[in-house]
CSV table of C-alpha atoms in Angstrom, one decimal:
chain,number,residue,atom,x,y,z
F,1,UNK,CA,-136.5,-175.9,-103.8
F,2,UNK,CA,-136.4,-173.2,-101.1
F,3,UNK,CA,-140.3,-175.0,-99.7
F,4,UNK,CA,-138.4,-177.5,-99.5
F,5,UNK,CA,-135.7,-176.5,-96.2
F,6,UNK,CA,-136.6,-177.2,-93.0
F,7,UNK,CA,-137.1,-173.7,-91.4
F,8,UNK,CA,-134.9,-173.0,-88.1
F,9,UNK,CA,-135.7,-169.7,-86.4
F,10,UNK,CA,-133.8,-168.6,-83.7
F,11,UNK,CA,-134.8,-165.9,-81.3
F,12,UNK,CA,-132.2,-163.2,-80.0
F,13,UNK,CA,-132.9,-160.4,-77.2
F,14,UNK,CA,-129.4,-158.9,-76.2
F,15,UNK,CA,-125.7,-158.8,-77.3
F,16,UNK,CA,-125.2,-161.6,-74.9
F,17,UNK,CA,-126.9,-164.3,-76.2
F,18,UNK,CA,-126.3,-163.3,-79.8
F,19,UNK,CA,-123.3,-163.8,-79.1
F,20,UNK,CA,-123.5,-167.2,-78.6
F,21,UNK,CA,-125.7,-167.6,-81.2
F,22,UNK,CA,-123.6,-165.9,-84.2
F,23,UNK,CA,-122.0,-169.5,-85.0
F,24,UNK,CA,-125.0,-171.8,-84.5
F,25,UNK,CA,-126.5,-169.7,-86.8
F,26,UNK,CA,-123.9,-169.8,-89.0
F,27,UNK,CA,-123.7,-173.3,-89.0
F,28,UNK,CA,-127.7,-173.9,-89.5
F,29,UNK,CA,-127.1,-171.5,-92.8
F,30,UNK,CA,-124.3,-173.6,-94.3
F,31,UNK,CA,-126.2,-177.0,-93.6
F,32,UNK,CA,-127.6,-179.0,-96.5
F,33,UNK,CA,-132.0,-179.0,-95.8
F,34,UNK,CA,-131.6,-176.3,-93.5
F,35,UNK,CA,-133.1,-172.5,-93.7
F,36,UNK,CA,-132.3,-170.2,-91.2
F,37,UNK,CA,-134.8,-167.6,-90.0
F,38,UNK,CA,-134.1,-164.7,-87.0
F,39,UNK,CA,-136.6,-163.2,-84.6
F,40,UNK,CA,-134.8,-160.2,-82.8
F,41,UNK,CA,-136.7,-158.6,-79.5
F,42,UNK,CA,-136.2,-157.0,-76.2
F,43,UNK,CA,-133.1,-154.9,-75.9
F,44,UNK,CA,-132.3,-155.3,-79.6
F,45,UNK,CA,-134.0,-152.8,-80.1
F,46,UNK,CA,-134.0,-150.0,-77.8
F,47,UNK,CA,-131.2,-147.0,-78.3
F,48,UNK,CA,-131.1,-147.3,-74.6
F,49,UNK,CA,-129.2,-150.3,-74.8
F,50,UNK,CA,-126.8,-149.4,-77.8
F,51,UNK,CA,-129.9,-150.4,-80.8
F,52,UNK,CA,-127.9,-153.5,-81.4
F,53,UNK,CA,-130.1,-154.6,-84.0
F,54,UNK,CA,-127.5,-153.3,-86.2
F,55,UNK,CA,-124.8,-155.3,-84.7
F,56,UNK,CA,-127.1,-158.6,-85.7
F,57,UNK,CA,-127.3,-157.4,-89.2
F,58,UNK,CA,-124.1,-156.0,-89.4
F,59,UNK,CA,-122.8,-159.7,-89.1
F,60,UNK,CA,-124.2,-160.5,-92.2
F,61,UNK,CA,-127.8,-161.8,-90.5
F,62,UNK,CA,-131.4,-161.0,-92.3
F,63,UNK,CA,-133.8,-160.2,-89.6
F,64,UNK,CA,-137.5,-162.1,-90.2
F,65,UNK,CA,-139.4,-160.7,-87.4
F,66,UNK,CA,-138.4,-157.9,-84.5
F,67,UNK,CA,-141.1,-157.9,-81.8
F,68,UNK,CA,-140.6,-154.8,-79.2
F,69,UNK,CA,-141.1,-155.2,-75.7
F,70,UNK,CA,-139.6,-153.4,-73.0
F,71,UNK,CA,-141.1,-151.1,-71.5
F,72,UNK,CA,-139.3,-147.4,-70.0
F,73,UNK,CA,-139.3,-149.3,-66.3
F,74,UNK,CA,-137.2,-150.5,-64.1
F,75,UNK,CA,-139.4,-152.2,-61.5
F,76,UNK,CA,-140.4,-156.6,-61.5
F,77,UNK,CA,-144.3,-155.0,-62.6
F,78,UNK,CA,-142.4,-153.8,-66.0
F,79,UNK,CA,-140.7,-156.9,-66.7
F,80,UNK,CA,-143.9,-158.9,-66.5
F,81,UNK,CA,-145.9,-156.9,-68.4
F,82,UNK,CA,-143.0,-157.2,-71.0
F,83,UNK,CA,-143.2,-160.7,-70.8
F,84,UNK,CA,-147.0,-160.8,-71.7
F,85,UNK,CA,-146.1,-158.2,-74.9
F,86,UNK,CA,-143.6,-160.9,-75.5
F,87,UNK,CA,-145.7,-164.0,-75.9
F,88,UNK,CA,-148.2,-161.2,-78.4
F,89,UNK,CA,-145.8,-160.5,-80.3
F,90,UNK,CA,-143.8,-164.4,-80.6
F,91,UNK,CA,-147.2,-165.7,-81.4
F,92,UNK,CA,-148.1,-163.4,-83.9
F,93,UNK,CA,-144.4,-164.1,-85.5
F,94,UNK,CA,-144.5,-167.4,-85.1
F,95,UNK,CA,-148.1,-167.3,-87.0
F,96,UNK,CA,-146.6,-165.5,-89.6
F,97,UNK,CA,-142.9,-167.3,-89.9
F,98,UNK,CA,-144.5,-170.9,-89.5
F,99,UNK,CA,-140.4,-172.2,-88.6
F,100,UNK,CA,-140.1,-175.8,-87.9
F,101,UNK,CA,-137.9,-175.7,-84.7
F,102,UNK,CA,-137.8,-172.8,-82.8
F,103,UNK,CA,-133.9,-172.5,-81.1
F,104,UNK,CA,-133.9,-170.5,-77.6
F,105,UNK,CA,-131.0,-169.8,-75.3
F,106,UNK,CA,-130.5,-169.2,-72.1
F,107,UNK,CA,-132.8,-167.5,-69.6
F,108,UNK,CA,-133.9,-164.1,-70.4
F,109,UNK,CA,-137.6,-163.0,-70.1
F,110,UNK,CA,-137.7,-162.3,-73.4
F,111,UNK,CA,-136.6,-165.6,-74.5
F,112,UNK,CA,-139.6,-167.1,-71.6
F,113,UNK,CA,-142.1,-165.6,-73.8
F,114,UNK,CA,-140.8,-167.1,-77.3
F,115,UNK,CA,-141.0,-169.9,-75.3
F,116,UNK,CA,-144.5,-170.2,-74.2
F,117,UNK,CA,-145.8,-169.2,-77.5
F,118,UNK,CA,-143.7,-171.7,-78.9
F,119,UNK,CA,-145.5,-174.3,-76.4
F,120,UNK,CA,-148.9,-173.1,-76.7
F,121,UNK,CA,-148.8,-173.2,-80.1
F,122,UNK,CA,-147.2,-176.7,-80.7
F,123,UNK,CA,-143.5,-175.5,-82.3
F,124,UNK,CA,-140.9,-178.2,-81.1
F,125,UNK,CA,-138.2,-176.3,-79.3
F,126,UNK,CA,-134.3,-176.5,-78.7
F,127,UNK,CA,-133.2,-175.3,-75.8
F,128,UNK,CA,-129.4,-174.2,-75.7
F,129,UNK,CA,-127.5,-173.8,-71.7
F,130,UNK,CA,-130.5,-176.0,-70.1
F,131,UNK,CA,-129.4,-177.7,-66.9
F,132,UNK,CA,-126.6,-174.6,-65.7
F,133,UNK,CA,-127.1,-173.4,-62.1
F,134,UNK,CA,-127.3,-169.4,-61.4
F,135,UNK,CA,-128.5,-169.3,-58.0
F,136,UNK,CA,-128.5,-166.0,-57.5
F,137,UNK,CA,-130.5,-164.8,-60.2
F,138,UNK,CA,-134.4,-165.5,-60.9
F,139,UNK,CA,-132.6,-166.5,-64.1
F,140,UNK,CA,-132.5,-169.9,-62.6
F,141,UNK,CA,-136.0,-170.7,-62.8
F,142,UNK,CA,-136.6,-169.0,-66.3
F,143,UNK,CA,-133.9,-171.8,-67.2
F,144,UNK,CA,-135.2,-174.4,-65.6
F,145,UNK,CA,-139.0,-173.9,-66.9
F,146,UNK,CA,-137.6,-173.2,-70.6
F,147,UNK,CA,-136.2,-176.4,-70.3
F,148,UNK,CA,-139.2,-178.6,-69.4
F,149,UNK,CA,-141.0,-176.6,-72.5
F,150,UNK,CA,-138.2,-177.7,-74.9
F,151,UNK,CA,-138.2,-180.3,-76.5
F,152,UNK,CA,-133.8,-181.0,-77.9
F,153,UNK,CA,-131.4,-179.9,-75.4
F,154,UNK,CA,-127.6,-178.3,-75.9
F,155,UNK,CA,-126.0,-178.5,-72.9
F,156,UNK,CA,-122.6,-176.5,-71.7
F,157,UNK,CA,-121.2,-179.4,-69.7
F,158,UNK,CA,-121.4,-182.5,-68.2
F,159,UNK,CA,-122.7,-181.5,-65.2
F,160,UNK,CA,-125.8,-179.4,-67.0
F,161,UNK,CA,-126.6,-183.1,-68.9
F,162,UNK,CA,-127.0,-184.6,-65.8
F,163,UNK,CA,-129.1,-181.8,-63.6
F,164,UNK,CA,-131.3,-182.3,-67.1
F,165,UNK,CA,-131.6,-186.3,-66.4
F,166,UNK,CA,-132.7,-185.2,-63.1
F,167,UNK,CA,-135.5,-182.7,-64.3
F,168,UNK,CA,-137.1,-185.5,-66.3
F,169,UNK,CA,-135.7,-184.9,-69.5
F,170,UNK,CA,-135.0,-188.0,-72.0
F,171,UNK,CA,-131.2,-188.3,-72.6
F,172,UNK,CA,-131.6,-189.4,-75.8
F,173,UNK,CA,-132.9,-185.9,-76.4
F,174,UNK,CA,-129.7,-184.3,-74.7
F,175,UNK,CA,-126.6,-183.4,-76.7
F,176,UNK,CA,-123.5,-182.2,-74.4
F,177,UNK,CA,-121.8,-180.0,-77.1
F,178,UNK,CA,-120.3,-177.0,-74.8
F,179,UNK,CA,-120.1,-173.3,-75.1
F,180,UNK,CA,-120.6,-171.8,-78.7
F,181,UNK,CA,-119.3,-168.9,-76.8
F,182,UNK,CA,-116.0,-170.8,-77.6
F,183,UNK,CA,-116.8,-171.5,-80.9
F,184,UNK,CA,-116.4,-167.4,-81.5
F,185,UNK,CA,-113.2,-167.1,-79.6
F,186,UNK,CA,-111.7,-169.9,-81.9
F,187,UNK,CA,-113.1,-168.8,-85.3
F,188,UNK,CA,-112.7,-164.8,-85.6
F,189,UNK,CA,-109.7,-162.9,-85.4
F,190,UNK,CA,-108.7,-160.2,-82.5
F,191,UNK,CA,-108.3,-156.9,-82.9
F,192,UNK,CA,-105.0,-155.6,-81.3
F,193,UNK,CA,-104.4,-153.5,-78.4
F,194,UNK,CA,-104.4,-150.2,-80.6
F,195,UNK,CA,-107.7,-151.5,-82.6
F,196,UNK,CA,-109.4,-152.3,-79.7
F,197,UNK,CA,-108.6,-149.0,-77.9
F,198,UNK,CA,-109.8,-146.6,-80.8
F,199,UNK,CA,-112.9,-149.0,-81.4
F,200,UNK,CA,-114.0,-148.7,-78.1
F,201,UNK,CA,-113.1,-145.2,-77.4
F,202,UNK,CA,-110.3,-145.1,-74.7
F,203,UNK,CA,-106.9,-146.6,-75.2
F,204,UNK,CA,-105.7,-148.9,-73.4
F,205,UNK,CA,-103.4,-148.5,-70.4
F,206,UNK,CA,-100.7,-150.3,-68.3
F,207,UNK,CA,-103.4,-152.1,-66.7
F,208,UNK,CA,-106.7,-153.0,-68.1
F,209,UNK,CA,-110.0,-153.9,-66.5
F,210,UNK,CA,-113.0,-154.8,-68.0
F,211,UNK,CA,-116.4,-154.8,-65.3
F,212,UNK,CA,-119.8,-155.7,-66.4
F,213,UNK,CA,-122.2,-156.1,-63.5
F,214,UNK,CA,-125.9,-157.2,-64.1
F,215,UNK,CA,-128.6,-156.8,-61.6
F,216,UNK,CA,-129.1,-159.6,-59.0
F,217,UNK,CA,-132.4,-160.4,-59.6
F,218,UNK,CA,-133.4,-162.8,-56.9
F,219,UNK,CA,-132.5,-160.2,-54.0
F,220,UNK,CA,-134.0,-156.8,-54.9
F,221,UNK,CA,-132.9,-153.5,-53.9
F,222,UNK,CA,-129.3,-155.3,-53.1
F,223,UNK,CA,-127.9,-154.4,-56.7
F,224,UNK,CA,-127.0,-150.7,-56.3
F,225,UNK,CA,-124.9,-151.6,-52.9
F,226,UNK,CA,-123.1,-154.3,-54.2
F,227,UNK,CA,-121.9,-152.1,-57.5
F,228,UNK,CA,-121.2,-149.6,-55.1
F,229,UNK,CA,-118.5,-151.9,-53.1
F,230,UNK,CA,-117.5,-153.1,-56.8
F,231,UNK,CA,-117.1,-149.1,-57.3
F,232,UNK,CA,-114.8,-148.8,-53.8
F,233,UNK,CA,-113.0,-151.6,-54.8
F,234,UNK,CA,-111.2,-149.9,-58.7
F,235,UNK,CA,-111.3,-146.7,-56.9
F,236,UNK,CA,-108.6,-148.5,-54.8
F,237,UNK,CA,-106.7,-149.6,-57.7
F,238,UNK,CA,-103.5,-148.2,-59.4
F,239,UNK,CA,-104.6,-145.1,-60.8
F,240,UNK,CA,-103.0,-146.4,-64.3
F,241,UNK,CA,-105.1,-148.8,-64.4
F,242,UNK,CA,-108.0,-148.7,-67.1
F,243,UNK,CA,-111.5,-149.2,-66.3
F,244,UNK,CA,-113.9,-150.3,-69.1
F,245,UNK,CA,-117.5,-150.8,-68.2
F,246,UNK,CA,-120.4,-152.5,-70.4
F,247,UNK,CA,-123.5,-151.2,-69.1
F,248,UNK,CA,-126.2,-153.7,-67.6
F,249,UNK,CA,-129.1,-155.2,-69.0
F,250,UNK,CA,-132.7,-154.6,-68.9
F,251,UNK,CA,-133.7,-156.4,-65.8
F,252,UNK,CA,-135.7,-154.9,-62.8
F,253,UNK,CA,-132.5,-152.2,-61.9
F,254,UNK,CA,-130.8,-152.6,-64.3
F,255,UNK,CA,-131.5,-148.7,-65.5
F,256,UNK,CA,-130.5,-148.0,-61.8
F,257,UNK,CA,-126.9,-149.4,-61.9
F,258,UNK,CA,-126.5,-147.9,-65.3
F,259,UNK,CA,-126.9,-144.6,-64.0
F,260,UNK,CA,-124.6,-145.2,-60.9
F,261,UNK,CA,-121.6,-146.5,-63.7
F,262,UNK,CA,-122.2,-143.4,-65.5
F,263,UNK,CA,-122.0,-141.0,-62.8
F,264,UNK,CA,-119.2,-143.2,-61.9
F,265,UNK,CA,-117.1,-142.9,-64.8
F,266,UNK,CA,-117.9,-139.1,-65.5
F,267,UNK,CA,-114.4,-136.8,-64.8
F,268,UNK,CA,-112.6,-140.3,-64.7
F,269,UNK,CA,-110.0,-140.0,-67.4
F,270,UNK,CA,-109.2,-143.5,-66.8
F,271,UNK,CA,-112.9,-144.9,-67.2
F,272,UNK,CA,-115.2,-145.5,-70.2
F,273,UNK,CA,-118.7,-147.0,-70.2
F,274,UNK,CA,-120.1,-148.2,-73.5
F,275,UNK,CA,-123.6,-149.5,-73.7
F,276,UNK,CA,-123.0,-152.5,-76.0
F,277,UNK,CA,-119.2,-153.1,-77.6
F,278,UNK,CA,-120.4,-156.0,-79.8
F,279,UNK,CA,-119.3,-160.0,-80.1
F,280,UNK,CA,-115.7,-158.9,-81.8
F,281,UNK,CA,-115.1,-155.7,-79.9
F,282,UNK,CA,-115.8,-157.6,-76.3
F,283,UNK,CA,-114.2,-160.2,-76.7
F,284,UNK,CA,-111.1,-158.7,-78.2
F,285,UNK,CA,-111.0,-156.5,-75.3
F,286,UNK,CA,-111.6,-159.2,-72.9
F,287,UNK,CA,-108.6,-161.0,-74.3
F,288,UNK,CA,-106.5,-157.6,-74.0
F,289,UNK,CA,-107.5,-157.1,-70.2
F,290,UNK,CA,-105.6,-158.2,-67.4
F,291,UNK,CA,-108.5,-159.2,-65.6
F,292,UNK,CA,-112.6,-159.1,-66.3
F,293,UNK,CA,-114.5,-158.2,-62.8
F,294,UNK,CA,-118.5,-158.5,-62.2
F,295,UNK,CA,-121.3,-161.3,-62.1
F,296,UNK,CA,-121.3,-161.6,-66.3
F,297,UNK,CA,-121.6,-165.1,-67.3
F,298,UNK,CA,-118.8,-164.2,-70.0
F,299,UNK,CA,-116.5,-164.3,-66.9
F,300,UNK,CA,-117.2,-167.9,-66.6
F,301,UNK,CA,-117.6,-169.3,-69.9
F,302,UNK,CA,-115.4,-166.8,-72.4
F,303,UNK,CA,-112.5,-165.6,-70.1
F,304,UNK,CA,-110.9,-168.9,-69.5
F,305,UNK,CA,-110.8,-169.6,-72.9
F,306,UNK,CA,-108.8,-166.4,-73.7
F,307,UNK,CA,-106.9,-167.1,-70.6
F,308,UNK,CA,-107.9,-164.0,-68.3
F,309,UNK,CA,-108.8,-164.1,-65.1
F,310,UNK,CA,-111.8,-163.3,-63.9
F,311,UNK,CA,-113.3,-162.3,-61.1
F,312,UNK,CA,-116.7,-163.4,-60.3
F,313,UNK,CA,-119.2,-161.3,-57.3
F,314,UNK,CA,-121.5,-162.4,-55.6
F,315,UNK,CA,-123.8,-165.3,-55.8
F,316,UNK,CA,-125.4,-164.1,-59.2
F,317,UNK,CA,-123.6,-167.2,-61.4
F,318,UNK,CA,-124.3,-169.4,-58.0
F,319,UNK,CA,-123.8,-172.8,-58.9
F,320,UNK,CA,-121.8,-172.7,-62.5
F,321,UNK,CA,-118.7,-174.8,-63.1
F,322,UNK,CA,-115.7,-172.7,-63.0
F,323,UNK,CA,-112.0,-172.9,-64.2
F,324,UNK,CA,-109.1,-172.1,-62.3
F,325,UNK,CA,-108.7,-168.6,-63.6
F,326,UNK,CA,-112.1,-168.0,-62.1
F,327,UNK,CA,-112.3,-166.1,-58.5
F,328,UNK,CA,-115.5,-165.6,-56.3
F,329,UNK,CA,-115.8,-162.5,-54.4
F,330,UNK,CA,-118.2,-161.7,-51.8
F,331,UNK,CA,-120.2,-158.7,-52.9
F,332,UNK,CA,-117.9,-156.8,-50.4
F,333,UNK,CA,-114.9,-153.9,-51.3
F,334,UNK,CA,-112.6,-155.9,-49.5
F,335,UNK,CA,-112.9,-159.1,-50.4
F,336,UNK,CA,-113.5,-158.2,-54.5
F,337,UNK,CA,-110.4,-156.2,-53.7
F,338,UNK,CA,-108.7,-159.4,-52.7
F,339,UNK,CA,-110.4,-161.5,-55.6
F,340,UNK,CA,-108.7,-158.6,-57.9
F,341,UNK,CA,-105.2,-158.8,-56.2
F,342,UNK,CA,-105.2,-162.6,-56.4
F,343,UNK,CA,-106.3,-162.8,-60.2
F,344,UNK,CA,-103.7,-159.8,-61.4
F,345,UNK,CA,-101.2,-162.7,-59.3
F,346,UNK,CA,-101.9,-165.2,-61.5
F,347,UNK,CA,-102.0,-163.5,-64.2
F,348,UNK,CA,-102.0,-164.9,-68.2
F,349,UNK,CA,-101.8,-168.6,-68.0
F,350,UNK,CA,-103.0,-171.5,-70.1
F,351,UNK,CA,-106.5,-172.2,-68.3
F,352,UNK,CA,-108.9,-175.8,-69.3
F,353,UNK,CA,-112.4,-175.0,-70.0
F,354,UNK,CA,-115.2,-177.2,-68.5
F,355,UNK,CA,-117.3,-175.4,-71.6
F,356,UNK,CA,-115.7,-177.5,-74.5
F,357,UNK,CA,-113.6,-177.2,-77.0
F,358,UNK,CA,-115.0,-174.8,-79.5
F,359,UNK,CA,-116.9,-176.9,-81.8
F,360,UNK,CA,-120.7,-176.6,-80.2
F,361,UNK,CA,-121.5,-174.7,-83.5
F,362,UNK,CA,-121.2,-177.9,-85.7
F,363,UNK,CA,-122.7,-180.1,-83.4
F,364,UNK,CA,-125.8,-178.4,-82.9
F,365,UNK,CA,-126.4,-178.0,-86.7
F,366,UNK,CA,-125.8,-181.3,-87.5
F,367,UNK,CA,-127.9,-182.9,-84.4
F,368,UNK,CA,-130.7,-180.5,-85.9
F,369,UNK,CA,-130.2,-181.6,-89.4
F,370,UNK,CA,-130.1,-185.4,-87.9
F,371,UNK,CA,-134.0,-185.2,-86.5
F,372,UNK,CA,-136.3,-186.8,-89.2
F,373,UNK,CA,-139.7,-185.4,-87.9
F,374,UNK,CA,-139.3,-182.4,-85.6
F,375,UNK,CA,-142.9,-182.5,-85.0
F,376,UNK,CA,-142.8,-185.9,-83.2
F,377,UNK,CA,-140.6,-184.0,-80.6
F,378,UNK,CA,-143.7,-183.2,-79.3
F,379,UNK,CA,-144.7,-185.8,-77.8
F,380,UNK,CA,-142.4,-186.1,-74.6
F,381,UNK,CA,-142.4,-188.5,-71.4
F,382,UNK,CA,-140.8,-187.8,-68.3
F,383,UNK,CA,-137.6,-189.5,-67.7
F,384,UNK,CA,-137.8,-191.5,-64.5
F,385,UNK,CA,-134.3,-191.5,-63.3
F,386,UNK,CA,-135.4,-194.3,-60.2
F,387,UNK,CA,-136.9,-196.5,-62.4
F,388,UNK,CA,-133.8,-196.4,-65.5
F,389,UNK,CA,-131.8,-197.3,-62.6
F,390,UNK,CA,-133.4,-200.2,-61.8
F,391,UNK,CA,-134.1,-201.3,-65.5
F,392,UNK,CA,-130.5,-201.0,-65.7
């Protein structure tokens, strides 16, 4: 019976994107002809970045496959030669797990390399997040080339479908389903103020802030002074005010901000810096916060959905729809200062989503579950947008 299922293996890198995944997943377990398998890579498993490997499994998931692959660097050099360990290791996975479709998110480098073994070794592919816009990130052309290798699309929004459309992709082969980060805000239930506090370590205060701040990986060497306005900027806030930091990810500099939040923090009563809090932890603690400050994507997509304000720096998420709770900063002290002021204004208000309504999950699983031949996927023809126009 089990020979039978349809295998589904999804591939998972960081605390980010499992986050995102944890209900898609779920959803591919609890659908009839479906099998679920789990690859888990890059910062998974390093105790550098919090070993949250045990957060995956901890959620009730049974890992397949881990396939290391960072390196102890911090320079564009290390990142590609992790990429190349990457595609070893998915290839020799892949060999091994023999899935059916092969499920990617996002824009990671780890997630690049499933995706060119994937390619290279004919696995139809379903892209989730294709078509978003990060300018300021090299992320942005990850995306973009994941997309073109991919084979089913999920997009975020409306807007992502169409940049899709433009890329060549077939629309029948794009499904607008929105965030599943939704879809985790919706389902599990918050911790409270007292919860969250003694889970993550500090409790909370009058005011709350929670900063994440990932390297800007298009500009090198421009990281470390914006986080250092970021840093001028809460040093100018209410000394009451609680400062909770997730520490960055394992781009190129990403080990140098880390260090420069952890000096940061060190003799600050008031500050905390946790290497990974986990999909409940962080997003019960975004929900408690008065505001969320930094260049996180959860800023954009979560936040408004738990109506927080946000405040978004720099050009990093370049290009993404954003709610109203949603305000850009120039990476400078005085104008994320301002950004800051203007979000505490607004405050906790009811806040529309451009990223759905909480139901991706669902939609994704039964699209999946809808495809009669995954391996005709394969065969893929560029959508000419000029001449559908003129058909039609």
């Amino acid at each position: 019976m089990t020979d039978a299922l349809r295998k589904i293996c999804f591939v998972t890198g960081s605390r980010a994107d499992f986050g995102l995944l944890v209900w898609p997943m779920r959803a591919v377990q609890q659908t009839a002809g479906l099998k679920l398998q789990l690859i888990a890579t890059g910062m998974h498993l390093s105790p550098e970045f919090g070993y949250t490997i045990d957060h995956v499994r901890d959620e009730g998931f049974t890992v397949d496959e881990t396939i290391e692959t960072l390196l102890s660097s911090d320079s564009g050099v290390g990142v590609a030669k992790a990429v190349g360990l990457g595609v070893i290791g998915f290839a020799e996975a892949f060999a091994r797990l023999k899935p059916d479709l092969v499920v990617v998110l996002g824009d990671r480098y780890e997630t690049f390399a499933a995706a060119q073994a994937a390619m290279y070794m004919r696995l139809p592919m379903a892209h989730l997040f294709g078509g978003d816009v990060t300018e300021g990130a090299i992320d942005e052309s990850i995306r973009h080339a994941i997309s073109k290798m991919s084979h089913l699309h999920f997009t975020s929004n409306a807007d992502s479908t169409r940049r899709l459309t433009q890329l060549g992709e077939d629309p029948s082969r794009i499904f607008t389903v929105g965030s599943p980060g939704i879809d985790s805000i919706k389902r599990v239930k918050l911790m409270d103020r007292e919860t969250v506090g003694r889970e993550v370590g500090m409790a909370l205060g009058e005011r709350n802030v929670l900063v994440t701040f990932h390297p800007v990986t298009v500009e090198a060497d421009r990281s470390v002074g914006t986080l250092d306005e970021l840093f001028a900027a809460l040093s100018a806030l209410d000394p009451a005010s609680h400062l909770f930091f997730t520490l960055a990810n394992a781009d190129a500099e990403g080990r140098a901000l880390n260090e420069r939040i952890k000096a940061f923090v060190a003799g600050r009563p008031n500050a905390i810096a946790v290497a990974s809090l986990g999909q409940l932890r962080y997003i019960s603690l975004m929900y408690q916060a008065d505001v969320v400050v930094g260049n996180s994507s959860s800023g954009i997509y979560e936040a408004p959905s738990l109506n927080t304000p946000s405040v978004d720096i720099g050009d990093r998420q370049k290009g993404r729809e954003r709610a109203a709770s949603v305000f850009h900063a120039a990476p400078e002290r005085h104008a994320i200062t301002a950004a800051i002021s203007a979000a505490l204004g607004r405050g906790r208000q009811p806040t529309v989503s451009p990223y759905g309504d909480g139901e991706a999950s669902p939609r994704i699983a039964d699209t999946i579950a809808s495809v009669p031949d995954f391996h005709a996927l394969l065969q893929k023809s560029f959508h000419d947008i000029r001449k559908a126009g003129a058909a039609g």
